Amino acid sequence: MGRKLTDGLTLKPNGTYELIRRIDGKRKSFSSKTPREVWEKYNAYLRASDAERDEIKRGKMFSDVAKEWWANKESEIAYGSRRTYKSAMKRAVDALGQCRITSITPEQCNSFIQGLNFARKTVSNQLSVLNMIFRYSIVRGYAKSNPCQYVEIPSHLAHSTRHLLTPEQLQAVKLSAGTPDSLLAQLILYTGTRCGEALALQWKDVDFENNRIGITKAVVHHGNCPEIEKTKTQAGIRVVPLLTPLRALLLPLVGNPDDYIIGGKKPLSKSALNRYWERYIKQLNVGQIDRHQIRHEYATMLYEAGVDVLTAKTIMGHTDIATTQRIYTHIRECRIDDARKKLEEMSDRWQTYKNKYVQSNF
């Protein structure tokens, strides 16, 4: 236990001195070989605590809070999203870093967001990160309110929408089935998986008996190295139907249950994936095709088959039904544009025929 001394110190059996004090409601212990060193440690702690409390009272610098938030948040963010979050954090620090967290106003936050010249999704991500930093500061006691709580994304920003494949490109992808390097495109086309999800598919994920495929994981690349992680979101864990064209392609190729459908014993590295895809696109010879465009074609099949939005959301693995609705709206608008063009072509043909008829009869 130790022997109590008159100055509040305790001489412990091992010969060290200890001082116990309750500071800000917490029990704190200071110990050393001599009473003088114990008191020096105690006074140094009080000075540091006073400085910290003063810093909180005056308001921490936004840059310090943002970096502290990032240090706590980074490990929770999926690897593929970290660059987006980190870029948004750096932009916020560039704009507000020299301000104290307690002095930042809604006007400053609004001016920052309104002044961004990026696509709508990028600005939306920026505002989300800004909100997270301020919420973190409130929880930690650095601020009492969130000045960007009511800031809105500028209404004039364009949505960054991917174009559908042209009929020629879609036909080329479908006809390429069974050719070298075409399997990844077929997996995405007939399952609607993201590229990383398709790369993570193993033969044990394919249920040929019930014509289903389980999506539970995804490949992310740490530099060039492939790593298996959970799907992008919880909604990404899902079951999709095994369609007949894909079933016919897969059955002759079935390997060991733990082998990856693309890559074999291990998933493709980043460089191997790039080479694989470049060879495939060169074989098609119909211009550049983004893998996500092919995923979009699966959504088009769902739309044209009359699959309702809620079911499509589940099959596509979207977290937010608004994402599915936006894709369906885009497809519908493209179909309307196609119909308009066909009607105008028919109208032009009729007008040409009419003119020829008039000229030949009068």
CSV table of C-alpha atoms in Angstrom, one decimal:
chain,number,residue,atom,x,y,z
A,1,MET,CA,0.0,0.0,0.0
A,2,GLY,CA,2.7,2.5,0.9
A,3,ARG,CA,3.3,5.0,3.8
A,4,LYS,CA,1.4,8.3,3.7
A,5,LEU,CA,3.5,11.4,4.1
A,6,THR,CA,2.5,14.7,5.4
A,7,ASP,CA,2.7,16.6,2.1
A,8,GLY,CA,0.2,14.3,0.4
A,9,LEU,CA,2.7,12.0,-1.1
A,10,THR,CA,2.9,8.2,-0.6
A,11,LEU,CA,6.2,6.3,-0.2
A,12,LYS,CA,5.6,3.0,-1.9
A,13,PRO,CA,7.3,-0.3,-1.0
A,14,ASN,CA,9.5,-0.1,-4.1
A,15,GLY,CA,11.0,3.2,-2.9
A,16,THR,CA,9.1,5.5,-5.3
A,17,TYR,CA,7.0,8.5,-4.3
A,18,GLU,CA,3.4,8.9,-5.6
A,19,LEU,CA,0.9,11.7,-5.6
A,20,ILE,CA,-2.7,11.1,-6.5
A,21,ARG,CA,-5.0,14.0,-7.4
A,22,ARG,CA,-8.5,14.3,-9.0
A,23,ILE,CA,-8.3,16.7,-11.9
A,24,ASP,CA,-11.4,17.6,-14.0
A,25,GLY,CA,-13.2,14.7,-12.3
A,26,LYS,CA,-10.6,12.1,-13.2
A,27,ARG,CA,-8.1,10.4,-10.9
A,28,LYS,CA,-4.6,11.1,-11.9
A,29,SER,CA,-1.4,9.5,-10.5
A,30,PHE,CA,2.2,11.1,-10.6
A,31,SER,CA,5.2,9.1,-9.4
A,32,SER,CA,9.0,9.3,-9.4
A,33,LYS,CA,12.1,8.5,-7.4
A,34,THR,CA,12.1,11.8,-5.5
A,35,PRO,CA,9.4,14.1,-4.1
A,36,ARG,CA,10.7,17.0,-6.1
A,37,GLU,CA,10.3,15.1,-9.4
A,38,VAL,CA,6.8,14.1,-8.5
A,39,TRP,CA,5.8,17.8,-7.9
A,40,GLU,CA,7.5,18.8,-11.1
A,41,LYS,CA,5.5,16.3,-13.0
A,42,TYR,CA,2.3,17.4,-11.3
A,43,ASN,CA,2.9,21.1,-12.0
A,44,ALA,CA,3.8,20.4,-15.6
A,45,TYR,CA,0.6,18.5,-16.1
A,46,LEU,CA,-1.4,21.3,-14.7
A,47,ARG,CA,0.3,23.8,-17.0
A,48,ALA,CA,-0.4,21.6,-20.0
A,49,SER,CA,-4.0,21.0,-18.9
A,50,ASP,CA,-4.5,24.8,-18.5
A,51,ALA,CA,-3.1,25.4,-22.0
A,52,GLU,CA,-5.3,22.7,-23.5
A,53,ARG,CA,-8.4,24.1,-21.7
A,54,ASP,CA,-7.4,27.6,-22.9
A,55,GLU,CA,-7.0,26.3,-26.5
A,56,ILE,CA,-10.5,24.8,-26.4
A,57,LYS,CA,-11.9,28.0,-24.9
A,58,ARG,CA,-10.4,30.1,-27.7
A,59,GLY,CA,-11.2,27.5,-30.3
A,60,LYS,CA,-8.9,25.0,-32.0
A,61,MET,CA,-7.7,25.7,-35.5
A,62,PHE,CA,-9.9,24.1,-38.1
A,63,SER,CA,-6.8,22.5,-39.7
A,64,ASP,CA,-5.9,20.8,-36.4
A,65,VAL,CA,-9.5,19.5,-35.9
A,66,ALA,CA,-9.7,18.3,-39.6
A,67,LYS,CA,-6.4,16.4,-39.3
A,68,GLU,CA,-7.5,14.9,-35.9
A,69,TRP,CA,-10.8,13.8,-37.5
A,70,TRP,CA,-9.0,12.2,-40.4
A,71,ALA,CA,-6.6,10.3,-38.1
A,72,ASN,CA,-9.7,8.8,-36.3
A,73,LYS,CA,-11.8,8.3,-39.4
A,74,GLU,CA,-9.4,7.0,-42.0
A,75,SER,CA,-9.4,3.4,-40.8
A,76,GLU,CA,-13.2,3.2,-41.0
A,77,ILE,CA,-13.3,4.3,-44.7
A,78,ALA,CA,-13.2,1.7,-47.4
A,79,TYR,CA,-9.9,1.8,-49.1
A,80,GLY,CA,-11.3,2.7,-52.5
A,81,SER,CA,-13.1,5.8,-51.0
A,82,ARG,CA,-10.1,7.1,-49.0
A,83,ARG,CA,-8.7,9.3,-51.8
A,84,THR,CA,-12.1,11.0,-52.3
A,85,TYR,CA,-12.4,11.7,-48.5
A,86,LYS,CA,-8.9,12.9,-48.2
A,87,SER,CA,-9.1,15.2,-51.2
A,88,ALA,CA,-12.3,16.8,-49.7
A,89,MET,CA,-10.6,17.2,-46.3
A,90,LYS,CA,-7.6,18.9,-47.9
A,91,ARG,CA,-9.8,21.3,-49.9
A,92,ALA,CA,-11.6,22.2,-46.6
A,93,VAL,CA,-8.3,22.8,-44.9
A,94,ASP,CA,-7.1,25.0,-47.7
A,95,ALA,CA,-10.2,27.1,-47.5
A,96,LEU,CA,-10.8,27.2,-43.7
A,97,GLY,CA,-7.7,25.9,-42.1
A,98,GLN,CA,-6.4,29.2,-40.6
A,99,CYS,CA,-9.8,29.9,-38.9
A,100,ARG,CA,-10.6,28.8,-35.4
A,101,ILE,CA,-13.3,26.2,-35.4
A,102,THR,CA,-15.6,28.3,-33.2
A,103,SER,CA,-15.3,31.4,-35.4
A,104,ILE,CA,-16.4,29.8,-38.7
A,105,THR,CA,-19.7,31.1,-39.9
A,106,PRO,CA,-22.5,29.6,-42.1
A,107,GLU,CA,-21.7,32.4,-44.6
A,108,GLN,CA,-18.1,31.1,-44.9
A,109,CYS,CA,-19.1,27.5,-45.3
A,110,ASN,CA,-21.7,28.5,-47.9
A,111,SER,CA,-19.2,30.6,-49.8
A,112,PHE,CA,-16.8,27.7,-49.9
A,113,ILE,CA,-19.3,25.2,-51.2
A,114,GLN,CA,-20.9,27.6,-53.7
A,115,GLY,CA,-17.4,28.5,-55.1
A,116,LEU,CA,-16.5,24.9,-56.0
A,117,ASN,CA,-16.4,24.2,-59.7
A,118,PHE,CA,-16.8,20.4,-59.7
A,119,ALA,CA,-19.5,17.9,-60.7
A,120,ARG,CA,-22.5,17.7,-58.4
A,121,LYS,CA,-21.3,14.4,-56.8
A,122,THR,CA,-17.9,15.8,-55.9
A,123,VAL,CA,-19.5,18.9,-54.3
A,124,SER,CA,-21.9,16.7,-52.4
A,125,ASN,CA,-19.0,14.6,-51.1
A,126,GLN,CA,-17.3,17.8,-50.1
A,127,LEU,CA,-20.3,19.0,-48.1
A,128,SER,CA,-20.6,15.6,-46.4
A,129,VAL,CA,-17.0,15.7,-45.3
A,130,LEU,CA,-17.3,19.2,-44.0
A,131,ASN,CA,-20.4,18.2,-42.0
A,132,MET,CA,-18.5,15.2,-40.5
A,133,ILE,CA,-15.6,17.4,-39.4
A,134,PHE,CA,-17.9,19.8,-37.6
A,135,ARG,CA,-20.0,17.0,-36.0
A,136,TYR,CA,-16.7,15.5,-34.8
A,137,SER,CA,-15.7,18.9,-33.3
A,138,ILE,CA,-19.0,19.1,-31.4
A,139,VAL,CA,-18.7,15.6,-29.9
A,140,ARG,CA,-15.1,16.4,-28.8
A,141,GLY,CA,-16.2,19.7,-27.2
A,142,TYR,CA,-14.3,21.9,-29.7
A,143,ALA,CA,-17.4,23.6,-30.9
A,144,LYS,CA,-21.1,23.9,-30.0
A,145,SER,CA,-22.7,24.1,-33.4
A,146,ASN,CA,-22.3,23.1,-37.0
A,147,PRO,CA,-22.1,26.2,-39.2
A,148,CYS,CA,-22.7,24.2,-42.5
A,149,GLN,CA,-25.8,22.4,-41.2
A,150,TYR,CA,-28.1,24.3,-43.5
A,151,VAL,CA,-25.7,24.8,-46.5
A,152,GLU,CA,-27.0,23.3,-49.7
A,153,ILE,CA,-25.4,22.1,-52.9
A,154,PRO,CA,-25.7,24.7,-55.8
A,155,SER,CA,-28.7,23.8,-57.9
A,156,HIS,CA,-26.9,24.6,-61.2
A,157,LEU,CA,-24.3,21.9,-60.9
A,158,ALA,CA,-24.5,19.1,-63.5
A,159,HIS,CA,-24.9,15.5,-62.6
A,160,SER,CA,-22.0,13.4,-63.8
A,161,THR,CA,-23.9,10.7,-65.7
A,162,ARG,CA,-22.3,7.9,-67.7
A,163,HIS,CA,-23.6,7.5,-71.2
A,164,LEU,CA,-25.1,4.2,-72.2
A,165,LEU,CA,-23.3,2.0,-74.6
A,166,THR,CA,-24.1,2.6,-78.3
A,167,PRO,CA,-26.1,-0.2,-80.0
A,168,GLU,CA,-22.8,-1.1,-81.9
A,169,GLN,CA,-20.8,-1.3,-78.6
A,170,LEU,CA,-23.5,-3.4,-76.9
A,171,GLN,CA,-23.7,-5.7,-79.8
A,172,ALA,CA,-19.9,-6.1,-79.9
A,173,VAL,CA,-19.8,-6.9,-76.1
A,174,LYS,CA,-22.6,-9.6,-76.5
A,175,LEU,CA,-21.0,-11.2,-79.6
A,176,SER,CA,-17.6,-11.3,-77.9
A,177,ALA,CA,-18.8,-14.0,-75.4
A,178,GLY,CA,-16.4,-16.9,-75.4
A,179,THR,CA,-13.5,-14.9,-76.9
A,180,PRO,CA,-10.2,-14.3,-75.0
A,181,ASP,CA,-10.4,-11.8,-72.2
A,182,SER,CA,-14.2,-11.4,-72.6
A,183,LEU,CA,-15.3,-13.1,-69.4
A,184,LEU,CA,-15.1,-10.0,-67.1
A,185,ALA,CA,-17.3,-8.0,-69.4
A,186,GLN,CA,-19.8,-10.9,-69.6
A,187,LEU,CA,-19.9,-11.2,-65.8
A,188,ILE,CA,-20.6,-7.5,-65.4
A,189,LEU,CA,-23.2,-7.5,-68.2
A,190,TYR,CA,-25.2,-10.4,-66.9
A,191,THR,CA,-24.9,-9.8,-63.1
A,192,GLY,CA,-24.7,-6.0,-62.9
A,193,THR,CA,-21.8,-6.3,-60.5
A,194,ARG,CA,-19.2,-3.6,-60.0
A,195,CYS,CA,-15.8,-4.5,-61.4
A,196,GLY,CA,-14.3,-5.2,-58.0
A,197,GLU,CA,-17.2,-7.4,-57.1
A,198,ALA,CA,-16.9,-9.4,-60.3
A,199,LEU,CA,-13.1,-9.8,-59.7
A,200,ALA,CA,-13.8,-11.2,-56.3
A,201,LEU,CA,-16.3,-13.9,-57.5
A,202,GLN,CA,-15.2,-17.4,-56.7
A,203,TRP,CA,-16.7,-20.6,-58.1
A,204,LYS,CA,-18.2,-21.4,-54.7
A,205,ASP,CA,-20.3,-18.2,-55.1
A,206,VAL,CA,-22.1,-19.6,-58.1
A,207,ASP,CA,-25.1,-21.8,-57.3
A,208,PHE,CA,-25.8,-23.6,-60.6
A,209,GLU,CA,-28.5,-25.7,-59.0
A,210,ASN,CA,-30.7,-22.7,-58.1
A,211,ASN,CA,-29.3,-20.3,-60.8
A,212,ARG,CA,-28.0,-17.7,-58.3
A,213,ILE,CA,-24.8,-15.9,-57.6
A,214,GLY,CA,-23.9,-14.6,-54.2
A,215,ILE,CA,-22.2,-11.2,-54.0
A,216,THR,CA,-20.4,-10.7,-50.7
A,217,LYS,CA,-17.0,-9.2,-51.3
A,218,ALA,CA,-14.9,-7.1,-53.6
A,219,VAL,CA,-11.4,-6.7,-54.8
A,220,VAL,CA,-9.7,-3.4,-54.0
A,221,HIS,CA,-6.2,-2.6,-55.1
A,222,HIS,CA,-3.7,-1.2,-52.6
A,223,GLY,CA,-1.3,0.1,-55.2
A,224,ASN,CA,-0.9,-2.8,-57.5
A,225,CYS,CA,-1.8,-5.5,-54.9
A,226,PRO,CA,-5.3,-7.0,-54.9
A,227,GLU,CA,-7.0,-7.3,-51.5
A,228,ILE,CA,-10.4,-8.8,-50.6
A,229,GLU,CA,-12.7,-6.5,-48.7
A,230,LYS,CA,-16.4,-6.3,-47.9
A,231,THR,CA,-18.6,-4.9,-50.7
A,232,LYS,CA,-18.8,-1.2,-51.1
A,233,THR,CA,-21.8,-1.0,-48.8
A,234,GLN,CA,-23.9,-3.3,-46.7
A,235,ALA,CA,-26.5,-3.2,-49.5
A,236,GLY,CA,-23.8,-4.7,-51.7
A,237,ILE,CA,-24.2,-8.1,-50.1
A,238,ARG,CA,-26.9,-9.6,-52.2
A,239,VAL,CA,-27.9,-12.5,-54.5
A,240,VAL,CA,-28.4,-12.0,-58.2
A,241,PRO,CA,-29.9,-14.4,-60.8
A,242,LEU,CA,-27.7,-16.5,-62.9
A,243,LEU,CA,-28.9,-15.8,-66.4
A,244,THR,CA,-28.9,-18.4,-69.1
A,245,PRO,CA,-26.2,-16.7,-71.4
A,246,LEU,CA,-23.8,-16.5,-68.4
A,247,ARG,CA,-24.6,-20.0,-67.2
A,248,ALA,CA,-23.7,-21.3,-70.6
A,249,LEU,CA,-20.4,-19.5,-70.5
A,250,LEU,CA,-19.5,-20.6,-67.0
A,251,LEU,CA,-20.4,-24.2,-67.0
A,252,PRO,CA,-17.5,-25.4,-69.2
A,253,LEU,CA,-15.0,-23.3,-67.1
A,254,VAL,CA,-15.9,-24.5,-63.6
A,255,GLY,CA,-12.8,-24.7,-61.4
A,256,ASN,CA,-12.0,-25.4,-57.8
A,257,PRO,CA,-14.5,-23.8,-55.4
A,258,ASP,CA,-11.9,-21.4,-53.9
A,259,ASP,CA,-10.5,-20.3,-57.3
A,260,TYR,CA,-11.5,-16.9,-58.6
A,261,ILE,CA,-13.5,-17.0,-61.8
A,262,ILE,CA,-11.2,-14.2,-63.1
A,263,GLY,CA,-7.6,-14.9,-62.2
A,264,GLY,CA,-7.6,-18.4,-60.8
A,265,LYS,CA,-5.7,-18.9,-57.6
A,266,LYS,CA,-5.7,-15.2,-56.7
A,267,PRO,CA,-7.4,-12.0,-58.0
A,268,LEU,CA,-5.9,-9.9,-60.8
A,269,SER,CA,-3.4,-7.2,-59.8
A,270,LYS,CA,-4.1,-3.7,-60.9
A,271,SER,CA,-1.6,-3.8,-63.7
A,272,ALA,CA,-2.9,-7.3,-64.9
A,273,LEU,CA,-6.4,-5.9,-64.9
A,274,ASN,CA,-5.4,-2.9,-67.0
A,275,ARG,CA,-3.7,-5.2,-69.5
A,276,TYR,CA,-6.6,-7.6,-69.6
A,277,TRP,CA,-9.1,-4.8,-70.2
A,278,GLU,CA,-7.0,-3.0,-72.8
A,279,ARG,CA,-6.6,-6.3,-74.8
A,280,TYR,CA,-10.3,-6.8,-74.7
A,281,ILE,CA,-11.3,-3.3,-75.8
A,282,LYS,CA,-8.7,-3.6,-78.7
A,283,GLN,CA,-10.4,-6.8,-79.8
A,284,LEU,CA,-13.8,-5.2,-79.8
A,285,ASN,CA,-12.6,-2.2,-82.0
A,286,VAL,CA,-15.7,-0.1,-81.2
A,287,GLY,CA,-14.0,2.7,-79.2
A,288,GLN,CA,-13.4,3.1,-75.5
A,289,ILE,CA,-15.8,1.3,-73.1
A,290,ASP,CA,-15.9,1.9,-69.4
A,291,ARG,CA,-16.7,-1.2,-67.2
A,292,HIS,CA,-19.3,0.8,-65.4
A,293,GLN,CA,-21.1,1.5,-68.7
A,294,ILE,CA,-21.6,-2.3,-69.0
A,295,ARG,CA,-23.0,-2.4,-65.4
A,296,HIS,CA,-25.4,0.3,-66.5
A,297,GLU,CA,-26.6,-2.0,-69.3
A,298,TYR,CA,-27.7,-4.5,-66.7
A,299,ALA,CA,-29.8,-1.7,-65.2
A,300,THR,CA,-31.2,-1.1,-68.7
A,301,MET,CA,-32.2,-4.8,-68.9
A,302,LEU,CA,-33.9,-4.6,-65.6
A,303,TYR,CA,-35.8,-1.5,-66.8
A,304,GLU,CA,-36.8,-3.0,-70.1
A,305,ALA,CA,-38.0,-6.2,-68.3
A,306,GLY,CA,-40.3,-4.1,-66.2
A,307,VAL,CA,-38.5,-4.8,-62.9
A,308,ASP,CA,-39.7,-2.3,-60.3
A,309,VAL,CA,-37.3,0.2,-58.8
A,310,LEU,CA,-37.2,-1.3,-55.3
A,311,THR,CA,-36.3,-4.8,-56.7
A,312,ALA,CA,-33.7,-3.2,-59.0
A,313,LYS,CA,-32.2,-1.4,-56.1
A,314,THR,CA,-31.6,-4.7,-54.3
A,315,ILE,CA,-30.2,-6.5,-57.3
A,316,MET,CA,-27.9,-3.6,-58.2
A,317,GLY,CA,-26.7,-3.3,-54.6
A,318,HIS,CA,-27.5,0.4,-54.3
A,319,THR,CA,-27.7,1.8,-50.8
A,320,ASP,CA,-30.1,4.7,-51.7
A,321,ILE,CA,-33.1,4.1,-53.9
A,322,ALA,CA,-32.6,7.6,-55.3
A,323,THR,CA,-29.5,6.2,-57.2
A,324,THR,CA,-31.6,3.5,-58.9
A,325,GLN,CA,-34.4,6.1,-59.7
A,326,ARG,CA,-31.8,8.4,-61.2
A,327,ILE,CA,-30.5,5.6,-63.4
A,328,TYR,CA,-34.0,4.6,-64.5
A,329,THR,CA,-34.8,8.2,-65.3
A,330,HIS,CA,-31.6,8.5,-67.4
A,331,ILE,CA,-32.6,5.3,-69.3
A,332,ARG,CA,-36.1,6.6,-69.8
A,333,GLU,CA,-34.8,9.9,-71.2
A,334,CYS,CA,-32.4,8.1,-73.5
A,335,ARG,CA,-35.3,6.0,-74.8
A,336,ILE,CA,-37.4,9.1,-75.4
A,337,ASP,CA,-34.5,10.7,-77.3
A,338,ASP,CA,-34.2,7.6,-79.5
A,339,ALA,CA,-37.9,7.6,-80.1
A,340,ARG,CA,-37.8,11.3,-81.1
A,341,LYS,CA,-35.0,10.7,-83.6
A,342,LYS,CA,-36.8,7.8,-85.2
A,343,LEU,CA,-40.0,9.8,-85.5
A,344,GLU,CA,-38.1,12.7,-87.1
A,345,GLU,CA,-36.4,10.3,-89.5
A,346,MET,CA,-39.8,8.9,-90.4
A,347,SER,CA,-41.2,12.4,-90.8
A,348,ASP,CA,-38.3,13.4,-93.0
A,349,ARG,CA,-38.9,10.3,-95.2
A,350,TRP,CA,-42.5,11.2,-95.5
A,351,GLN,CA,-41.8,14.8,-96.4
A,352,THR,CA,-39.3,13.6,-99.1
A,353,TYR,CA,-41.8,11.2,-100.5
A,354,LYS,CA,-44.5,13.9,-100.5
A,355,ASN,CA,-42.3,16.4,-102.3
A,356,LYS,CA,-41.4,13.8,-105.0
A,357,TYR,CA,-45.1,12.9,-105.4
A,358,VAL,CA,-46.1,16.6,-105.8
A,359,GLN,CA,-43.3,17.2,-108.4
A,360,SER,CA,-44.2,14.2,-110.4
A,361,ASN,CA,-47.9,15.0,-110.6
A,362,PHE,CA,-48.0,18.7,-111.1
